[in-house]
PDB file of C-alpha atoms in Angstrom:
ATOM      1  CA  UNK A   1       0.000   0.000   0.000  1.00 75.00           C
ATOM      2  CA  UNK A   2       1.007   3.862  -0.652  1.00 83.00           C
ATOM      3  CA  UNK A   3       2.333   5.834   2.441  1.00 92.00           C
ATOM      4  CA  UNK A   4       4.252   9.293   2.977  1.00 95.00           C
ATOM      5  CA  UNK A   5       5.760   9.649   6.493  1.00 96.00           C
ATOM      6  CA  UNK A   6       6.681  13.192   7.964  1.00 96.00           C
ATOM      7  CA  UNK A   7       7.722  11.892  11.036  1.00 95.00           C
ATOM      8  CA  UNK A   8       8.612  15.312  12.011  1.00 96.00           C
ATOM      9  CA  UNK A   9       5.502  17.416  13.270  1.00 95.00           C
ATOM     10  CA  UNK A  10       7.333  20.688  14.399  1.00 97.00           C
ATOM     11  CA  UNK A  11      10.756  22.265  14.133  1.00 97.00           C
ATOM     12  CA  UNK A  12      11.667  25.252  15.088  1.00 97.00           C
ATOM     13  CA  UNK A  13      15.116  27.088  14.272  1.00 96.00           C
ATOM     14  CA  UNK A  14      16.702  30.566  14.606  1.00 97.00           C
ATOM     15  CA  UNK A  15      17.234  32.559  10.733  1.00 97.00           C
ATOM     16  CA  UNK A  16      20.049  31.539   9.456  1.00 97.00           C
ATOM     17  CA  UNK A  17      20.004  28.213  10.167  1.00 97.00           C
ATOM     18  CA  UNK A  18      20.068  25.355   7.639  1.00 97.00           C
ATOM     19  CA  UNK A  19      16.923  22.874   8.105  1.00 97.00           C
ATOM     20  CA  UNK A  20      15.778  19.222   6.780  1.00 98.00           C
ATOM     21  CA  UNK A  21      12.554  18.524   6.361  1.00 98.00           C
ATOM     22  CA  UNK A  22      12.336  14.281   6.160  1.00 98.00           C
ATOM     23  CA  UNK A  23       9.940  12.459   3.896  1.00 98.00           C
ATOM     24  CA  UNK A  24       9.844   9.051   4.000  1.00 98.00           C
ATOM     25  CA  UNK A  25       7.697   7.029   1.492  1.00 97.00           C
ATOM     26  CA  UNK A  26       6.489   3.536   0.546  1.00 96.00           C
ATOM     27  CA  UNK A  27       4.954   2.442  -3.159  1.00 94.00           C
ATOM     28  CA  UNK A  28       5.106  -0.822  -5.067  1.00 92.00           C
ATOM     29  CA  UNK A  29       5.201   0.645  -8.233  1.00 91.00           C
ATOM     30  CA  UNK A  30       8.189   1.281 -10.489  1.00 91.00           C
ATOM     31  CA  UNK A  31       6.975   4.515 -11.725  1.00 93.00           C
ATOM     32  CA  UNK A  32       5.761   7.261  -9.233  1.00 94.00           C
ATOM     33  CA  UNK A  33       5.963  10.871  -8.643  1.00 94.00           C
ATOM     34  CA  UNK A  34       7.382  12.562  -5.155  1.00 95.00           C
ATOM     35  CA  UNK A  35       6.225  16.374  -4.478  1.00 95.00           C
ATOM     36  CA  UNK A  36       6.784  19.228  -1.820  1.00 96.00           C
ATOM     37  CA  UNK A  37       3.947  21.816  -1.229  1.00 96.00           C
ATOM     38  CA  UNK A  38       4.491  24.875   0.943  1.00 96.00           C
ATOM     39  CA  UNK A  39       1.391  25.677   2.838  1.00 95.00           C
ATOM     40  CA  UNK A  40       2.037  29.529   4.498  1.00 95.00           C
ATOM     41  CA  UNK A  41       0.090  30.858   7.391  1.00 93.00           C
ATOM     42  CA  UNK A  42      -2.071  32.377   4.471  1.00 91.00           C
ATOM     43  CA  UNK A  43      -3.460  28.902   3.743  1.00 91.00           C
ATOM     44  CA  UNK A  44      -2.421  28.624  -0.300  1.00 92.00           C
ATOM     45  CA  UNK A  45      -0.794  25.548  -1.296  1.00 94.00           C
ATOM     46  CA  UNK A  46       2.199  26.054  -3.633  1.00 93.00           C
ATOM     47  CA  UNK A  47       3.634  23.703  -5.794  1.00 92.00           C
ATOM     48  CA  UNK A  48       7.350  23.437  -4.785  1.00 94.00           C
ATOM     49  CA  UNK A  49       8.843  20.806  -6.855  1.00 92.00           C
ATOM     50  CA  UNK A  50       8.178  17.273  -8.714  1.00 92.00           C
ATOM     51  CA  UNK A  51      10.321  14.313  -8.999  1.00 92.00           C
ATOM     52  CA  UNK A  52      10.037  11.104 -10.939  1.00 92.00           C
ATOM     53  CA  UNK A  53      10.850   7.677  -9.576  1.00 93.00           C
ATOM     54  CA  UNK A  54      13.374   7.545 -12.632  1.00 90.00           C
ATOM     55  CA  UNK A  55      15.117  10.547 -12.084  1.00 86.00           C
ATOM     56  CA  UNK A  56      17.715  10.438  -8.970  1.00 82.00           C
ATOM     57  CA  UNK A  57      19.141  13.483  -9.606  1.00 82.00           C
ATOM     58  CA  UNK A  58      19.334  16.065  -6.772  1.00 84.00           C
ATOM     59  CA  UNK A  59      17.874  19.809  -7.289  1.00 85.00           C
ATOM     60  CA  UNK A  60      18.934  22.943  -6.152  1.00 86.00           C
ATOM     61  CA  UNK A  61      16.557  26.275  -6.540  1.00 88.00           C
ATOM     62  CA  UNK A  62      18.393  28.872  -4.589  1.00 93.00           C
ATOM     63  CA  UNK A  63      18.224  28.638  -0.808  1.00 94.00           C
ATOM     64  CA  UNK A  64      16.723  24.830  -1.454  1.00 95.00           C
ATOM     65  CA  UNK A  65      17.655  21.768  -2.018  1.00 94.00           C
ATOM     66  CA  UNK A  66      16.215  18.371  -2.644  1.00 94.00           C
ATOM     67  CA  UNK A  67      17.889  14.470  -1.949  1.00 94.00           C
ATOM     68  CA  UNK A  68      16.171  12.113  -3.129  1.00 94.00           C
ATOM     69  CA  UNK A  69      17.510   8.272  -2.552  1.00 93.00           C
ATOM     70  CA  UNK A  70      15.773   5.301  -3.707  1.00 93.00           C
ATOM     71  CA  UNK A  71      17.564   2.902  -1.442  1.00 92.00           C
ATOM     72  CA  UNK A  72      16.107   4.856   1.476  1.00 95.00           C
ATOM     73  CA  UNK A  73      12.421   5.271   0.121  1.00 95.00           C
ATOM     74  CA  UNK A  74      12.550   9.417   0.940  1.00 96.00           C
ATOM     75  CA  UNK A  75      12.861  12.390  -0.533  1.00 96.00           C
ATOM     76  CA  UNK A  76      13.929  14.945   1.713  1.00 97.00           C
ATOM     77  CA  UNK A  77      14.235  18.991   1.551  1.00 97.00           C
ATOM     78  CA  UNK A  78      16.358  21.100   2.853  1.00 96.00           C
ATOM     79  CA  UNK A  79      16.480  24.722   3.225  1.00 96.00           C
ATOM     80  CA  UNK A  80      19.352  26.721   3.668  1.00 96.00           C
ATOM     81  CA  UNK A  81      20.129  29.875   5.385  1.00 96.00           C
ATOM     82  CA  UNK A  82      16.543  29.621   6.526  1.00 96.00           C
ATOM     83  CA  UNK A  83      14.381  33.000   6.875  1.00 96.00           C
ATOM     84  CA  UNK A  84      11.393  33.884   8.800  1.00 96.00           C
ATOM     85  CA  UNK A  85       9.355  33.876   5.386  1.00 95.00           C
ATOM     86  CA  UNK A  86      10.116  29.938   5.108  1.00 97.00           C
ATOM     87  CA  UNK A  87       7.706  29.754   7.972  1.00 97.00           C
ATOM     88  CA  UNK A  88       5.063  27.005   6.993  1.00 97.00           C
ATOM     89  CA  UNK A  89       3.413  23.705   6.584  1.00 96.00           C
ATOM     90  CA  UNK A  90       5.402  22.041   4.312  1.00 97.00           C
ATOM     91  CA  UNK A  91       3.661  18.463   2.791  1.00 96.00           C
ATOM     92  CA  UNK A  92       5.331  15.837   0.916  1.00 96.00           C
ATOM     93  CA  UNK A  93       2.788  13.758  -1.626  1.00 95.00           C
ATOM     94  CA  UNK A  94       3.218  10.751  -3.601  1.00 95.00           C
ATOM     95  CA  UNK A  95       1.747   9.777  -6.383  1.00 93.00           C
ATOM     96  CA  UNK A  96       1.865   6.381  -8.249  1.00 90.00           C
ATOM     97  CA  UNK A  97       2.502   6.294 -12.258  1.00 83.00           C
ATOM     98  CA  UNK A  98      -1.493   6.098 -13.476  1.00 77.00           C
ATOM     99  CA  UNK A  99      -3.245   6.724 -10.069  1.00 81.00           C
ATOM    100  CA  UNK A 100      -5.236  10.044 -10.287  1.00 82.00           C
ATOM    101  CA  UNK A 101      -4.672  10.790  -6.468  1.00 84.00           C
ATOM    102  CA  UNK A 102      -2.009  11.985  -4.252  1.00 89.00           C
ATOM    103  CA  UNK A 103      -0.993  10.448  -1.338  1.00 91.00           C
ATOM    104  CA  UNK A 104      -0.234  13.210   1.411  1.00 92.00           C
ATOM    105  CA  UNK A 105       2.242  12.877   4.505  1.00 93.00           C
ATOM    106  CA  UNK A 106       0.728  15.074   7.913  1.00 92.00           C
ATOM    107  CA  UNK A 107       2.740  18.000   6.957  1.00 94.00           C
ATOM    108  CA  UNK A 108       5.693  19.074   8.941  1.00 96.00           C
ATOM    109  CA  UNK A 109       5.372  22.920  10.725  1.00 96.00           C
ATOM    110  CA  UNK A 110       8.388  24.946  10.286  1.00 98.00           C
ATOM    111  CA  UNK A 111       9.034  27.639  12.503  1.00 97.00           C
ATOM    112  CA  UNK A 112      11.294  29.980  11.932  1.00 97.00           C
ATOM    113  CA  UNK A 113      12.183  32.653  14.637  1.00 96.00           C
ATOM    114  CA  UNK A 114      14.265  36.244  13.735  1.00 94.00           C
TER     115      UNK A 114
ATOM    116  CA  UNK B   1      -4.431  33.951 -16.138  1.00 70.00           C
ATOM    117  CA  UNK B   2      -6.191  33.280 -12.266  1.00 79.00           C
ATOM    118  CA  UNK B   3      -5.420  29.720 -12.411  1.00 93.00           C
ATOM    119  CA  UNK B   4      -7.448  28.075 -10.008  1.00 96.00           C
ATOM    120  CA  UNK B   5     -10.294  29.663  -8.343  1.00 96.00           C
ATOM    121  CA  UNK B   6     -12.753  28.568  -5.384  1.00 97.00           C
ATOM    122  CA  UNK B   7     -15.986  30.833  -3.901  1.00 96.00           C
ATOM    123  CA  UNK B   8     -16.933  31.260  -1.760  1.00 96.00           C
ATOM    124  CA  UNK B   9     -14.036  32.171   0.533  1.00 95.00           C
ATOM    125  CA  UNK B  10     -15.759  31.529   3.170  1.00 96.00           C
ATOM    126  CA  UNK B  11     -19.263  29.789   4.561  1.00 96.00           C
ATOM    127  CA  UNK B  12     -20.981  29.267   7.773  1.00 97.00           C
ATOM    128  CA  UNK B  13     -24.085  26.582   7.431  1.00 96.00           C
ATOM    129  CA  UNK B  14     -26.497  25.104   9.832  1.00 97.00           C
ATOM    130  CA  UNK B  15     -26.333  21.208  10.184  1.00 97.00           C
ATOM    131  CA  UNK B  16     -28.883  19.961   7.339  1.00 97.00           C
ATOM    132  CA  UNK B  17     -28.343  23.291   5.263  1.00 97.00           C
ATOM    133  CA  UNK B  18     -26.869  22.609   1.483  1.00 96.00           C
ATOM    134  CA  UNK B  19     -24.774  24.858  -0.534  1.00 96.00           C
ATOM    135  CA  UNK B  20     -22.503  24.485  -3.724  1.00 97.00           C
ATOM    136  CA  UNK B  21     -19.028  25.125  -3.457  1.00 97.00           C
ATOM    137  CA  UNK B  22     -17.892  26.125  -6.917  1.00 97.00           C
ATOM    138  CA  UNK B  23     -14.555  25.934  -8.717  1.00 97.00           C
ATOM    139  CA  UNK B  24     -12.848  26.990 -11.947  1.00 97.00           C
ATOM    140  CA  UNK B  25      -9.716  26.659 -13.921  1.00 96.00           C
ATOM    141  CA  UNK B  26      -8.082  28.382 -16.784  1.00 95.00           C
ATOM    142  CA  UNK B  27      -4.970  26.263 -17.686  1.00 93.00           C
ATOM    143  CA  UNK B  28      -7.337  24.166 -19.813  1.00 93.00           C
ATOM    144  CA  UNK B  29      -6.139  21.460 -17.916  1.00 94.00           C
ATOM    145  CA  UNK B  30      -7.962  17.980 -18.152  1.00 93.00           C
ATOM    146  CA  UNK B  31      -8.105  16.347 -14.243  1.00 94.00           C
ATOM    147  CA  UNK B  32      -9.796  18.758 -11.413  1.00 96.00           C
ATOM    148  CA  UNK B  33      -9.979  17.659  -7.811  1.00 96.00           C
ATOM    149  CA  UNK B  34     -11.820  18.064  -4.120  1.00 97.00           C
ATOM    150  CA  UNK B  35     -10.066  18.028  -1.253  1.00 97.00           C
ATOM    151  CA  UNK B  36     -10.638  18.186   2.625  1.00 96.00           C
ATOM    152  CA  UNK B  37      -8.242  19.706   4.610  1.00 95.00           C
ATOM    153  CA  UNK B  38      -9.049  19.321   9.033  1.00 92.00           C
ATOM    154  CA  UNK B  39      -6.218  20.594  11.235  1.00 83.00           C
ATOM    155  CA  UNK B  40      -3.061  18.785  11.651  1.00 76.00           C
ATOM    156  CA  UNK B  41      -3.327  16.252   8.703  1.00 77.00           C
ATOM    157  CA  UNK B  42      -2.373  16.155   5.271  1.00 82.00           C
ATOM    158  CA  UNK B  43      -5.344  16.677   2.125  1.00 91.00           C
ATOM    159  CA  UNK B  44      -7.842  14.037   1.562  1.00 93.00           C
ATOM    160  CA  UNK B  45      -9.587  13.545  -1.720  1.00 94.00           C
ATOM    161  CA  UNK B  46     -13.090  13.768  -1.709  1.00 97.00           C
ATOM    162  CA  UNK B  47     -13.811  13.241  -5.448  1.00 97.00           C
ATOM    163  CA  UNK B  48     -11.866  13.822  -9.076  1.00 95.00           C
ATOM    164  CA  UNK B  49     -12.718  13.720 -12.481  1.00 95.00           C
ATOM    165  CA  UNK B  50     -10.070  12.815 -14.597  1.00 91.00           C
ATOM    166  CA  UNK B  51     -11.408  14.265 -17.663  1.00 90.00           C
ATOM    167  CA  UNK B  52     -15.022  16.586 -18.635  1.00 90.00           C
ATOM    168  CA  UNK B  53     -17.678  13.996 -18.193  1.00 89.00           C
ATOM    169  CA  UNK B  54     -16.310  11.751 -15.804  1.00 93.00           C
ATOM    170  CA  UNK B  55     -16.393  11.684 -12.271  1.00 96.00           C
ATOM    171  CA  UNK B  56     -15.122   9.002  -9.872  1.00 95.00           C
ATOM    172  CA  UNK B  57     -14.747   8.525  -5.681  1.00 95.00           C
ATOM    173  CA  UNK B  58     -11.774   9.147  -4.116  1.00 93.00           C
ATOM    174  CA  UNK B  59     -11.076   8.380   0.198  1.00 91.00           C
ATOM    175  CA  UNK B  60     -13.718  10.476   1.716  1.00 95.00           C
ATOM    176  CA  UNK B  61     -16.761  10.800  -0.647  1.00 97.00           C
ATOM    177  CA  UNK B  62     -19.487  10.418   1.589  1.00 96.00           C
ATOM    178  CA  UNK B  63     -22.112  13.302   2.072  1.00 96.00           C
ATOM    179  CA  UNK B  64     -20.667  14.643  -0.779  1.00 97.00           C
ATOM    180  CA  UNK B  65     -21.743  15.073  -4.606  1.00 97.00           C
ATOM    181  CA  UNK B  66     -20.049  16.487  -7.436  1.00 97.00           C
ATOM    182  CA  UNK B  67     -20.847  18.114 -11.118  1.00 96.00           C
ATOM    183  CA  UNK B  68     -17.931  18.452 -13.725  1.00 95.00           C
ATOM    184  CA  UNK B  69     -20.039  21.259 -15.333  1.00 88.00           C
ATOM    185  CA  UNK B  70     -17.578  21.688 -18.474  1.00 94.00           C
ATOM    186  CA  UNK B  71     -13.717  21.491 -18.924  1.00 94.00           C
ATOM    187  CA  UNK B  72     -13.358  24.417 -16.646  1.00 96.00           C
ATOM    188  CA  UNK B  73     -16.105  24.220 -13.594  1.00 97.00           C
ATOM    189  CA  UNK B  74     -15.839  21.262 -11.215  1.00 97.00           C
ATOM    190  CA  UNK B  75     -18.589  22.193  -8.480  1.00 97.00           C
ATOM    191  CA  UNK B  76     -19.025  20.078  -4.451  1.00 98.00           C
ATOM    192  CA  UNK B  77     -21.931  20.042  -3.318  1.00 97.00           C
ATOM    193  CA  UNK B  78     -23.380  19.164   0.345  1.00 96.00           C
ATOM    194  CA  UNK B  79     -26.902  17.787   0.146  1.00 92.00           C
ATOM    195  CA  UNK B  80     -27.292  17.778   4.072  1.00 96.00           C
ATOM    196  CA  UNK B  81     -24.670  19.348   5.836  1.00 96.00           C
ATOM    197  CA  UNK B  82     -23.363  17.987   9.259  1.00 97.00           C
ATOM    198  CA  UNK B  83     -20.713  19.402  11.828  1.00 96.00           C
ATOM    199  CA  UNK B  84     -18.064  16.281  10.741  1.00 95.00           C
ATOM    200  CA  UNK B  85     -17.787  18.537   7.670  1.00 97.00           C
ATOM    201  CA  UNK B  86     -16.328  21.340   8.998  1.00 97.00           C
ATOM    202  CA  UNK B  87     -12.979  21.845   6.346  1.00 97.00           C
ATOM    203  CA  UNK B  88     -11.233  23.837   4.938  1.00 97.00           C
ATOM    204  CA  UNK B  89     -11.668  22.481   0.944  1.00 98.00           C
ATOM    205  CA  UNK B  90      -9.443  22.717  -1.120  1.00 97.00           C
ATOM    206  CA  UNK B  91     -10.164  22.577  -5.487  1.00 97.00           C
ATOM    207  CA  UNK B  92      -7.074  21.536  -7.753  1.00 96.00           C
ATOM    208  CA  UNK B  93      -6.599  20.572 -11.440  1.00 95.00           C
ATOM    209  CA  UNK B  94      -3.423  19.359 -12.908  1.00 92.00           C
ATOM    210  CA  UNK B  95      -2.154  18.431 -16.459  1.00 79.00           C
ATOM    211  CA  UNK B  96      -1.059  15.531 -16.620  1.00 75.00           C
ATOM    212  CA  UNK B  97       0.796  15.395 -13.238  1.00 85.00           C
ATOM    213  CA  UNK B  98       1.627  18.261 -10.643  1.00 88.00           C
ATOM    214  CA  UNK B  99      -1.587  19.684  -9.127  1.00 92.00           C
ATOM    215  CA  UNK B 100      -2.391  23.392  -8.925  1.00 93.00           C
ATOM    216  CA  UNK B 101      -4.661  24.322  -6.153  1.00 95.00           C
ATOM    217  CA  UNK B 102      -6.735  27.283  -5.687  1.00 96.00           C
ATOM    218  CA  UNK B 103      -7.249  29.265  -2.460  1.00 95.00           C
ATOM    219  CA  UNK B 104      -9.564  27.394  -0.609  1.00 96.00           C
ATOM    220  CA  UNK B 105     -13.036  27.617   1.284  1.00 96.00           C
ATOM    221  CA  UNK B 106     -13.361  27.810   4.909  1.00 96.00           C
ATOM    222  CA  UNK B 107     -16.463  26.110   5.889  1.00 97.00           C
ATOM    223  CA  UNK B 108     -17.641  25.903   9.676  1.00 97.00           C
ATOM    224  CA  UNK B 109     -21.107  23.876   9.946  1.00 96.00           C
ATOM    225  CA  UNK B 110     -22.645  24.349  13.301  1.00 96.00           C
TER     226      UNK B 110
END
């Protein structure tokens, strides 16, 4: 069966600080798709970034940064030099190759204090 | 080029009340979705449609109907409110694969 695990509910870190968000997931299919949404105080979901199962490659946009290992089943994100506008929910979804639906993990809150 | 909008912003109903929660896209994208959104947890899908003139279930569908109206207009409706709906719901379409969501509707039913 599909899963995403945030294990992490809450972290909260001083600007400046680099922070990694953990995503763990679990899928019996060969071709899937991983994503991170940003959910601000606002309420707005924003698309962050999609990855395919057959892609491995690491991504880089700026302050963030994706690793994504198949060996480990996760996908996690990291942000750099954090800032008090990274404050958010931040989700991690699956989805499998022809399933219309995402999978969602809880969300982990990020908290970051000037 | 709004993307993907939801209205009303915001709704208060009485348990048994019904209402429409409309929703509309402009990326002519094929697939819209429904989602429920309580606090602390992730989005659950209520119902999709994959493409104009289909609609199918998705985890939470009960008390719940929907009407793909056209390519663009994917409304929810609640025949019969109850409190256990209280949401925030969330509308999304995507083409093929990352989803685009719009701003959401707050609804409280008391």
């Amino acid at each position: 069966a599909q899963k995403v695990t945030q294990a992490q509910t809450e972290i909260s870190v001083v600007e400046k600080e680099d922070v990694t968000l953990d995503c763990v997931y679990e899928t019996r299919d060969t071709t899937y798709y991983l994503f991170w949404y940003k959910q601000p105080p606002s309420g707005e979901l924003v698309f962050l970034i999609r990855r395919n199962s057959f892609d491995e490659q690491n991504e880089i946009s700026g302050r963030y940064s994706w690793n994504f290992q198949k060996s480990t089943s996760s996908f996690n994100f990291t942000i750099t030099a954090s800032q008090v506008v990274d404050s958010a929910v931040y989700f991690c979804a699956l989805k499998e190759g022809s399933n219309y639906q995402l999978i969602w993990g809880a969300g982990t809150k990020l908290i970051i204090k000037p | 080029n709004a993307g993907v909008t939801q209205t009303p912003k915001f709704q208060v109903l009485k348990t048994g009340q019904s209402m429409t929660l409309q929703c509309a896209q402009d990326m002519n994208h094929n697939s819209m979705y429904w989602y429920r959104q309580d606090p602390g947890m992730g989005l659950r899908l209520i119902y999709y449609s994959a493409s104009e003139g289909t609609t199918d279930k998705g985890e939470v569908p009960n008390g719940y109907n929907v009407s793909r109206l056209n390519k663009r207009e994917f409304s929810l409706r609640l025949e019969s409110a109850a409190p256990s709906q209280t949401s925030v719901y969330f509308c999304a379409s995507s083409e093929p694969i990352e989803q685009f969501f719009g701003p959401g509707t707050r609804l409280t039913v008391l």
